[in-house]
Amino acid sequence: MTISRHYVLAAGGTGGHLIPAFALGQELINRGHHVALITDERGAKIPGCPDEIATHKLPAGRITKNPASWLPGLKAIAEGRMMARRLYANFAPSAVIGFGGYPAFPALLGAFAEKIPTIIHEQNAVLGRVNRFTARRVNAIATAYPDVLRLSPRYASKVHLVGNPVREEVLDLRDQPYPALSADGIFRVLVTGGSQGATVLSNVVPEGLSILPVSLRRRLQVTQQCRAEDIDAVRAAYATHDIPAELATYLPDMPEKLGWSHMVVSRAGASTIAELTCAGRPAILVPLPSATDDHQSYNVKEMVEAGGARAIAQPAFTAAELAKQIQLIALEPGAMENAAKAAKSCGRPNAVADLADLVESFGRAPIMHGLKSKSQSSGGFNPSPALAKENAA
């Protein structure tokens, strides 16, 4: 018999933080639990949140090196902490799970104040700032990589390698074979810069593909995600080189595109790496140089060492270098298939189930009946209609 509990997920306003949170939330719902999400204005606009999850927005103060940010940042954090505590009073969570990003910080501080068990999940190969600030006080630290920089060895006893949860549609790709690739068949390339796109890919990839040997270039079929301001120039470049290309600023059917691709050219965000290794797709990875703590350069390490990807630092990412790296793998018989196997060997397809198991292993006594009764309503943190209805029943 499944015993229903309440859980709160807290994540920053980017897809990198929220996609694994959504995946965990759906898994917990599937197990019979109730889930709420804390994020900010940006995060509330990220698509993919399960309908059953009630989303709550709270202030997420940022404290930078600029002293002018300190007072307003601390004020916002304090306000967010207070609002989180009011939510917990109504929702009575068994645990709060943080996925990094500034909105997770006041949510975790509120959980510490209420003595609610806490878990943090780190998606990248470098421990993020909010997770570094809270690592000492949380009950467990879930990681996506076996080696995580800036994670103190003194926390080793509470570290659990689970991987990075991915969407169910991507997880389904793991059971599908790598697309057949004959010597004269279509060679499908997927190009994506993540949720925000990447101008450098728009500038370099069309030219790089155009200088491939004719025997390879004539087989190309490209799907590329571009920034809105770049898409017309990219379309013109592909037309000039007579390369068939489907372009869009957003690819809602990304799992389907990933499923038929033979090679991916992309940034090296945590969710991208997780999806590539789950599906088993060879990749040319271009880490974002401005990423916090240069974490994307470390994200690629495991996949590159296994032989599933090649990484090119952005300053070295030229059309000639891209063409060279593609040829090294695409023109050698069997190399693409071997790289696909190597990429898949780095995947952790049980990540969402393992993380959910970890979450269920911590927490207060099971909650059997709806919300904890409260006579007062907390501003901005009313329970979802579904939960309120259940509590009234």
Short mmCIF file of C-alpha atoms in Angstrom, two decimals:
data_model
loop_
_atom_site.label_atom_id
_atom_site.label_comp_id
_atom_site.label_asym_id
_atom_site.label_seq_id
_atom_site.Cartn_x
_atom_site.Cartn_y
_atom_site.Cartn_z
CA MET A 1 0.00 0.00 0.00
CA THR A 2 1.36 3.43 -0.99
CA ILE A 3 1.43 5.92 1.87
CA SER A 4 0.88 9.44 0.59
CA ARG A 5 3.32 12.11 1.63
CA HIS A 6 3.81 15.75 0.70
CA TYR A 7 7.04 16.96 -0.88
CA VAL A 8 8.27 20.40 -1.92
CA LEU A 9 10.68 20.85 -4.81
CA ALA A 10 12.68 24.10 -5.02
CA ALA A 11 14.50 25.06 -8.21
CA GLY A 12 15.95 28.07 -9.99
CA GLY A 13 14.39 29.62 -13.06
CA THR A 14 16.23 27.73 -15.80
CA GLY A 15 15.53 24.49 -17.63
CA GLY A 16 18.72 23.00 -16.23
CA HIS A 17 17.32 23.19 -12.70
CA LEU A 18 13.67 22.61 -13.47
CA ILE A 19 13.70 19.70 -15.94
CA PRO A 20 15.07 17.25 -13.33
CA ALA A 21 12.70 18.74 -10.75
CA PHE A 22 9.75 18.13 -13.08
CA ALA A 23 10.92 14.55 -13.68
CA LEU A 24 11.19 13.85 -9.95
CA GLY A 25 7.86 15.51 -9.32
CA GLN A 26 6.12 13.28 -11.85
CA GLU A 27 7.75 10.18 -10.37
CA LEU A 28 6.62 11.11 -6.86
CA ILE A 29 3.10 11.77 -8.13
CA ASN A 30 3.14 8.38 -9.85
CA ARG A 31 4.00 6.87 -6.47
CA GLY A 32 0.94 8.45 -4.89
CA HIS A 33 2.48 11.53 -3.28
CA HIS A 34 1.52 15.22 -3.44
CA VAL A 35 4.09 17.68 -4.79
CA ALA A 36 4.49 21.46 -4.72
CA LEU A 37 7.10 23.53 -6.55
CA ILE A 38 8.88 26.67 -5.38
CA THR A 39 10.54 28.77 -8.08
CA ASP A 40 10.66 32.37 -9.34
CA GLU A 41 8.92 34.30 -12.11
CA ARG A 42 11.23 32.87 -14.78
CA GLY A 43 10.86 29.33 -13.54
CA ALA A 44 7.08 29.53 -13.56
CA LYS A 45 7.25 30.09 -17.33
CA ILE A 46 9.41 27.05 -18.11
CA PRO A 47 7.24 24.47 -19.93
CA GLY A 48 6.94 20.88 -18.79
CA CYS A 49 5.69 21.13 -15.21
CA PRO A 50 3.20 18.31 -14.49
CA ASP A 51 -0.35 19.59 -14.13
CA GLU A 52 -0.71 18.04 -10.68
CA ILE A 53 2.09 20.16 -9.21
CA ALA A 54 1.05 23.43 -7.56
CA THR A 55 3.63 26.12 -8.39
CA HIS A 56 4.50 28.88 -5.91
CA LYS A 57 6.66 31.89 -6.73
CA LEU A 58 8.78 33.60 -4.13
CA PRO A 59 11.49 36.29 -4.12
CA ALA A 60 14.97 35.01 -4.96
CA GLY A 61 17.57 37.49 -3.82
CA ARG A 62 20.96 37.53 -5.50
CA ILE A 63 24.05 38.69 -3.65
CA THR A 64 26.89 39.54 -6.03
CA LYS A 65 30.31 41.15 -5.63
CA ASN A 66 28.60 44.53 -6.01
CA PRO A 67 27.88 45.88 -2.51
CA ALA A 68 24.76 47.56 -3.88
CA SER A 69 23.18 44.09 -4.25
CA TRP A 70 23.73 43.05 -0.63
CA LEU A 71 20.90 44.82 1.19
CA PRO A 72 18.13 44.13 -1.39
CA GLY A 73 19.44 40.61 -1.87
CA LEU A 74 19.35 39.81 1.84
CA LYS A 75 15.90 41.40 2.14
CA ALA A 76 14.53 39.25 -0.69
CA ILE A 77 16.04 36.10 0.81
CA ALA A 78 14.50 36.87 4.20
CA GLU A 79 11.11 37.52 2.61
CA GLY A 80 11.34 34.31 0.59
CA ARG A 81 12.29 32.32 3.70
CA MET A 82 9.27 33.66 5.56
CA MET A 83 6.93 32.86 2.67
CA ALA A 84 8.37 29.34 2.40
CA ARG A 85 7.74 28.75 6.11
CA ARG A 86 4.10 29.78 5.65
CA LEU A 87 3.77 27.29 2.81
CA TYR A 88 5.27 24.54 4.94
CA ALA A 89 2.81 25.32 7.73
CA ASN A 90 -0.06 24.62 5.30
CA PHE A 91 1.48 21.87 3.20
CA ALA A 92 3.38 19.98 5.93
CA PRO A 93 6.05 18.49 3.65
CA SER A 94 7.89 15.32 4.58
CA ALA A 95 10.99 16.75 2.89
CA VAL A 96 12.16 19.69 0.78
CA ILE A 97 14.33 18.93 -2.24
CA GLY A 98 16.51 21.70 -3.70
CA PHE A 99 17.77 21.63 -7.28
CA GLY A 100 19.99 24.68 -7.13
CA GLY A 101 19.41 28.20 -8.37
CA TYR A 102 18.66 31.24 -6.26
CA PRO A 103 14.96 30.43 -5.55
CA ALA A 104 16.06 27.20 -3.85
CA PHE A 105 18.05 29.10 -1.20
CA PRO A 106 15.22 30.73 0.82
CA ALA A 107 13.16 27.55 0.41
CA LEU A 108 15.92 25.49 2.03
CA LEU A 109 16.50 28.11 4.73
CA GLY A 110 12.81 27.87 5.58
CA ALA A 111 13.08 24.09 5.79
CA PHE A 112 16.07 24.34 8.13
CA ALA A 113 14.09 26.69 10.38
CA GLU A 114 11.16 24.27 10.48
CA LYS A 115 13.45 21.25 10.96
CA ILE A 116 12.13 19.61 7.80
CA PRO A 117 14.45 17.01 6.22
CA THR A 118 16.27 18.39 3.17
CA ILE A 119 17.98 16.95 0.11
CA ILE A 120 19.85 18.79 -2.63
CA HIS A 121 20.45 17.53 -6.15
CA GLU A 122 23.44 18.77 -8.16
CA GLN A 123 23.03 18.43 -11.91
CA ASN A 124 26.51 19.58 -12.89
CA ALA A 125 30.05 18.32 -12.37
CA VAL A 126 30.78 21.38 -10.20
CA LEU A 127 28.73 22.00 -7.06
CA GLY A 128 26.64 25.14 -7.61
CA ARG A 129 26.65 28.13 -5.30
CA VAL A 130 23.35 27.54 -3.52
CA ASN A 131 24.19 23.87 -3.06
CA ARG A 132 27.61 24.82 -1.65
CA PHE A 133 25.98 27.19 0.83
CA THR A 134 23.55 24.53 2.06
CA ALA A 135 25.57 21.30 1.75
CA ARG A 136 26.62 21.32 5.41
CA ARG A 137 23.07 21.38 6.76
CA VAL A 138 21.13 19.12 4.37
CA ASN A 139 20.44 15.46 5.09
CA ALA A 140 21.57 14.15 1.71
CA ILE A 141 23.38 15.30 -1.44
CA ALA A 142 22.42 13.65 -4.73
CA THR A 143 24.87 13.99 -7.61
CA ALA A 144 24.77 13.37 -11.36
CA TYR A 145 28.48 12.62 -11.75
CA PRO A 146 30.85 10.36 -9.81
CA ASP A 147 33.28 13.25 -9.35
CA VAL A 148 31.92 16.67 -8.41
CA LEU A 149 34.28 19.59 -7.95
CA ARG A 150 33.86 21.92 -4.97
CA LEU A 151 32.08 19.21 -3.01
CA SER A 152 33.94 18.85 0.26
CA PRO A 153 35.16 15.34 1.15
CA ARG A 154 33.75 15.83 4.64
CA TYR A 155 30.27 15.37 3.20
CA ALA A 156 31.11 12.02 1.58
CA SER A 157 28.89 10.05 3.96
CA LYS A 158 25.75 11.77 2.70
CA VAL A 159 26.57 11.84 -1.03
CA HIS A 160 24.52 9.60 -3.33
CA LEU A 161 25.30 9.18 -7.05
CA VAL A 162 21.92 8.97 -8.78
CA GLY A 163 22.42 10.69 -12.14
CA ASN A 164 20.35 13.42 -13.72
CA PRO A 165 16.62 12.71 -14.22
CA VAL A 166 15.36 13.06 -17.79
CA ARG A 167 11.92 13.23 -19.35
CA GLU A 168 10.06 9.97 -19.88
CA GLU A 169 10.08 10.55 -23.65
CA VAL A 170 13.88 10.63 -23.60
CA LEU A 171 14.08 7.64 -21.29
CA ASP A 172 12.05 5.68 -23.82
CA LEU A 173 14.80 6.26 -26.42
CA ARG A 174 17.18 4.07 -24.45
CA ASP A 175 15.33 0.96 -25.58
CA GLN A 176 15.45 1.98 -29.23
CA PRO A 177 18.41 1.04 -31.45
CA TYR A 178 20.78 3.63 -32.85
CA PRO A 179 19.34 4.73 -36.23
CA ALA A 180 20.66 2.68 -39.14
CA LEU A 181 23.49 4.51 -40.90
CA SER A 182 24.62 3.26 -44.29
CA ALA A 183 27.53 4.53 -46.36
CA ASP A 184 25.21 6.43 -48.68
CA GLY A 185 22.18 6.97 -46.44
CA ILE A 186 20.90 10.21 -44.88
CA PHE A 187 23.12 11.56 -42.10
CA ARG A 188 20.95 13.44 -39.60
CA VAL A 189 22.51 16.15 -37.45
CA LEU A 190 20.72 17.86 -34.56
CA VAL A 191 22.09 21.24 -33.43
CA THR A 192 20.91 22.82 -30.19
CA GLY A 193 22.20 25.53 -27.92
CA GLY A 194 19.95 24.73 -24.99
CA SER A 195 16.89 26.65 -23.88
CA GLN A 196 18.45 30.01 -24.78
CA GLY A 197 20.04 28.99 -28.06
CA ALA A 198 23.66 29.77 -28.95
CA THR A 199 24.76 32.32 -31.54
CA VAL A 200 28.17 30.68 -31.88
CA LEU A 201 26.52 27.51 -33.20
CA SER A 202 24.54 29.58 -35.69
CA ASN A 203 27.70 31.27 -36.87
CA VAL A 204 29.92 28.21 -37.14
CA VAL A 205 27.86 25.09 -37.85
CA PRO A 206 26.44 25.94 -41.31
CA GLU A 207 29.90 26.85 -42.61
CA GLY A 208 31.51 23.84 -40.94
CA LEU A 209 29.02 21.46 -42.53
CA SER A 210 29.49 23.15 -45.91
CA ILE A 211 33.19 22.24 -46.07
CA LEU A 212 32.68 18.54 -45.38
CA PRO A 213 33.62 16.23 -48.25
CA VAL A 214 30.93 16.16 -50.93
CA SER A 215 30.25 12.47 -50.26
CA LEU A 216 29.21 13.35 -46.71
CA ARG A 217 27.76 16.80 -47.28
CA ARG A 218 25.22 15.61 -49.84
CA ARG A 219 23.83 13.16 -47.26
CA LEU A 220 23.17 15.79 -44.58
CA GLN A 221 19.81 16.56 -43.09
CA VAL A 222 19.99 19.18 -40.33
CA THR A 223 17.61 20.26 -37.60
CA GLN A 224 18.84 23.33 -35.71
CA GLN A 225 17.49 25.37 -32.84
CA CYS A 226 18.46 29.03 -33.25
CA ARG A 227 17.95 32.28 -31.47
CA ALA A 228 15.23 34.40 -33.05
CA GLU A 229 17.75 37.04 -34.09
CA ASP A 230 19.93 34.45 -35.84
CA ILE A 231 17.42 32.27 -37.64
CA ASP A 232 17.17 34.22 -40.92
CA ALA A 233 20.94 34.32 -41.37
CA VAL A 234 21.24 30.60 -40.60
CA ARG A 235 18.46 29.77 -43.07
CA ALA A 236 20.24 31.79 -45.77
CA ALA A 237 23.56 30.07 -45.02
CA TYR A 238 22.11 26.57 -45.40
CA ALA A 239 20.30 27.60 -48.59
CA THR A 240 23.56 28.94 -50.03
CA HIS A 241 25.29 25.62 -49.37
CA ASP A 242 22.27 23.60 -50.56
CA ILE A 243 22.02 21.73 -47.23
CA PRO A 244 18.48 20.67 -46.21
CA ALA A 245 17.76 22.23 -42.82
CA GLU A 246 14.76 22.55 -40.50
CA LEU A 247 15.14 25.58 -38.25
CA ALA A 248 13.18 26.72 -35.20
CA THR A 249 13.65 28.89 -32.13
CA TYR A 250 12.12 26.15 -29.99
CA LEU A 251 11.81 22.42 -30.61
CA PRO A 252 8.81 21.09 -28.66
CA ASP A 253 9.45 17.61 -30.05
CA MET A 254 13.10 17.50 -28.97
CA PRO A 255 12.95 13.85 -27.81
CA GLU A 256 11.68 12.84 -31.26
CA LYS A 257 14.42 14.86 -32.97
CA LEU A 258 17.02 13.31 -30.69
CA GLY A 259 15.63 9.86 -31.45
CA TRP A 260 16.26 10.05 -35.19
CA SER A 261 19.56 11.97 -35.03
CA HIS A 262 22.88 10.31 -35.79
CA MET A 263 24.99 13.11 -34.29
CA VAL A 264 24.33 16.10 -32.05
CA VAL A 265 26.22 19.40 -31.94
CA SER A 266 25.38 21.27 -28.76
CA ARG A 267 26.30 23.08 -25.60
CA ALA A 268 27.17 20.95 -22.58
CA GLY A 269 24.47 21.72 -20.07
CA ALA A 270 23.65 19.04 -17.52
CA SER A 271 20.26 18.15 -19.00
CA THR A 272 21.73 17.95 -22.50
CA ILE A 273 24.46 15.56 -21.36
CA ALA A 274 21.93 13.46 -19.47
CA GLU A 275 19.70 13.15 -22.51
CA LEU A 276 22.58 12.35 -24.86
CA THR A 277 23.90 9.61 -22.60
CA CYS A 278 20.45 8.20 -21.90
CA ALA A 279 19.60 7.99 -25.61
CA GLY A 280 23.16 7.08 -26.67
CA ARG A 281 23.98 9.76 -29.24
CA PRO A 282 27.48 10.81 -30.33
CA ALA A 283 28.08 14.52 -29.90
CA ILE A 284 30.32 17.46 -30.61
CA LEU A 285 30.09 19.54 -27.43
CA VAL A 286 30.92 23.24 -27.12
CA PRO A 287 30.89 24.22 -23.43
CA LEU A 288 29.49 27.65 -22.61
CA PRO A 289 32.57 29.64 -21.45
CA SER A 290 30.53 31.98 -19.26
CA ALA A 291 28.84 29.17 -17.31
CA THR A 292 29.23 29.56 -13.56
CA ASP A 293 32.52 28.02 -12.39
CA ASP A 294 33.00 26.84 -16.01
CA HIS A 295 30.88 23.81 -15.07
CA GLN A 296 30.06 22.85 -18.66
CA SER A 297 33.74 22.16 -19.36
CA TYR A 298 33.67 19.63 -16.52
CA ASN A 299 30.29 18.19 -17.53
CA VAL A 300 31.82 16.80 -20.75
CA LYS A 301 34.67 14.92 -19.08
CA GLU A 302 32.99 11.56 -18.46
CA MET A 303 31.38 11.37 -21.91
CA VAL A 304 34.56 12.42 -23.73
CA GLU A 305 36.76 9.98 -21.82
CA ALA A 306 34.35 7.16 -22.66
CA GLY A 307 34.57 8.00 -26.38
CA GLY A 308 30.98 9.16 -26.76
CA ALA A 309 31.73 12.80 -27.49
CA ARG A 310 34.34 15.26 -28.62
CA ALA A 311 34.62 18.61 -26.86
CA ILE A 312 35.77 21.82 -28.53
CA ALA A 313 36.41 24.91 -26.40
CA GLN A 314 34.54 27.88 -27.83
CA PRO A 315 37.69 29.87 -28.80
CA ALA A 316 38.79 26.86 -30.88
CA PHE A 317 35.32 26.20 -32.31
CA THR A 318 35.85 27.14 -35.95
CA ALA A 319 34.25 25.80 -39.11
CA ALA A 320 37.46 23.97 -39.99
CA GLU A 321 37.76 22.35 -36.55
CA LEU A 322 34.12 21.29 -36.55
CA ALA A 323 34.45 19.72 -40.01
CA LYS A 324 37.62 17.94 -38.91
CA GLN A 325 36.03 16.43 -35.80
CA ILE A 326 32.92 15.30 -37.68
CA GLN A 327 35.03 13.59 -40.35
CA LEU A 328 37.13 11.77 -37.75
CA ILE A 329 34.06 9.95 -36.53
CA ALA A 330 31.61 10.01 -39.44
CA LEU A 331 33.90 8.64 -42.16
CA GLU A 332 35.39 5.75 -40.21
CA PRO A 333 33.33 2.56 -40.61
CA GLY A 334 31.55 1.65 -37.40
CA ALA A 335 32.85 4.68 -35.49
CA MET A 336 29.46 6.34 -35.13
CA GLU A 337 27.87 3.20 -33.75
CA ASN A 338 30.78 2.68 -31.33
CA ALA A 339 30.52 6.28 -30.15
CA ALA A 340 26.79 5.82 -29.61
CA LYS A 341 27.47 2.80 -27.39
CA ALA A 342 30.12 4.74 -25.49
CA ALA A 343 27.72 7.63 -24.92
CA LYS A 344 25.03 5.25 -23.67
CA SER A 345 27.50 3.63 -21.26
CA CYS A 346 27.64 6.96 -19.38
CA GLY A 347 23.88 7.17 -19.01
CA ARG A 348 22.06 6.62 -15.74
CA PRO A 349 18.56 5.67 -16.84
CA ASN A 350 17.40 4.91 -13.30
CA ALA A 351 18.19 8.42 -12.10
CA VAL A 352 14.63 9.55 -11.42
CA ALA A 353 13.68 6.30 -9.66
CA ASP A 354 16.89 6.31 -7.61
CA LEU A 355 16.37 9.95 -6.63
CA ALA A 356 12.76 9.25 -5.66
CA ASP A 357 13.92 6.29 -3.55
CA LEU A 358 16.39 8.57 -1.80
CA VAL A 359 13.71 11.19 -1.20
CA GLU A 360 11.33 8.61 0.26
CA SER A 361 14.04 7.36 2.61
CA PHE A 362 14.12 10.71 4.41
CA GLY A 363 11.23 12.52 5.94
CA ARG A 364 8.78 12.93 8.69
CA ALA A 365 6.14 10.37 9.62
CA PRO A 366 3.90 9.53 6.64
CA ILE A 367 0.94 11.81 6.08
CA MET A 368 -2.26 9.89 5.55
CA HIS A 369 -4.87 12.59 5.06
CA GLY A 370 -4.44 15.67 2.92
CA LEU A 371 -3.10 18.95 4.25
CA LYS A 372 -2.38 19.81 7.82
CA SER A 373 -5.33 21.87 9.03
CA LYS A 374 -4.68 25.59 9.36
CA SER A 375 -7.26 28.21 10.16
CA GLN A 376 -5.37 31.02 8.48
CA SER A 377 -4.41 31.35 4.82
CA SER A 378 -0.82 32.29 3.98
CA GLY A 379 -0.51 35.08 1.45
CA GLY A 380 0.32 33.79 -1.99
CA PHE A 381 0.64 30.17 -0.89
CA ASN A 382 -2.83 28.71 -1.08
CA PRO A 383 -3.01 24.96 -1.70
CA SER A 384 -3.96 23.77 -5.17
CA PRO A 385 -7.70 23.24 -5.71
CA ALA A 386 -7.16 19.48 -5.94
CA LEU A 387 -5.43 19.33 -2.57
CA ALA A 388 -7.91 21.68 -0.94
CA LYS A 389 -10.76 19.52 -2.18
CA GLU A 390 -9.09 16.40 -0.82
CA ASN A 391 -8.51 18.03 2.56
CA ALA A 392 -12.16 19.09 2.76
CA ALA A 393 -13.23 15.54 2.02
#
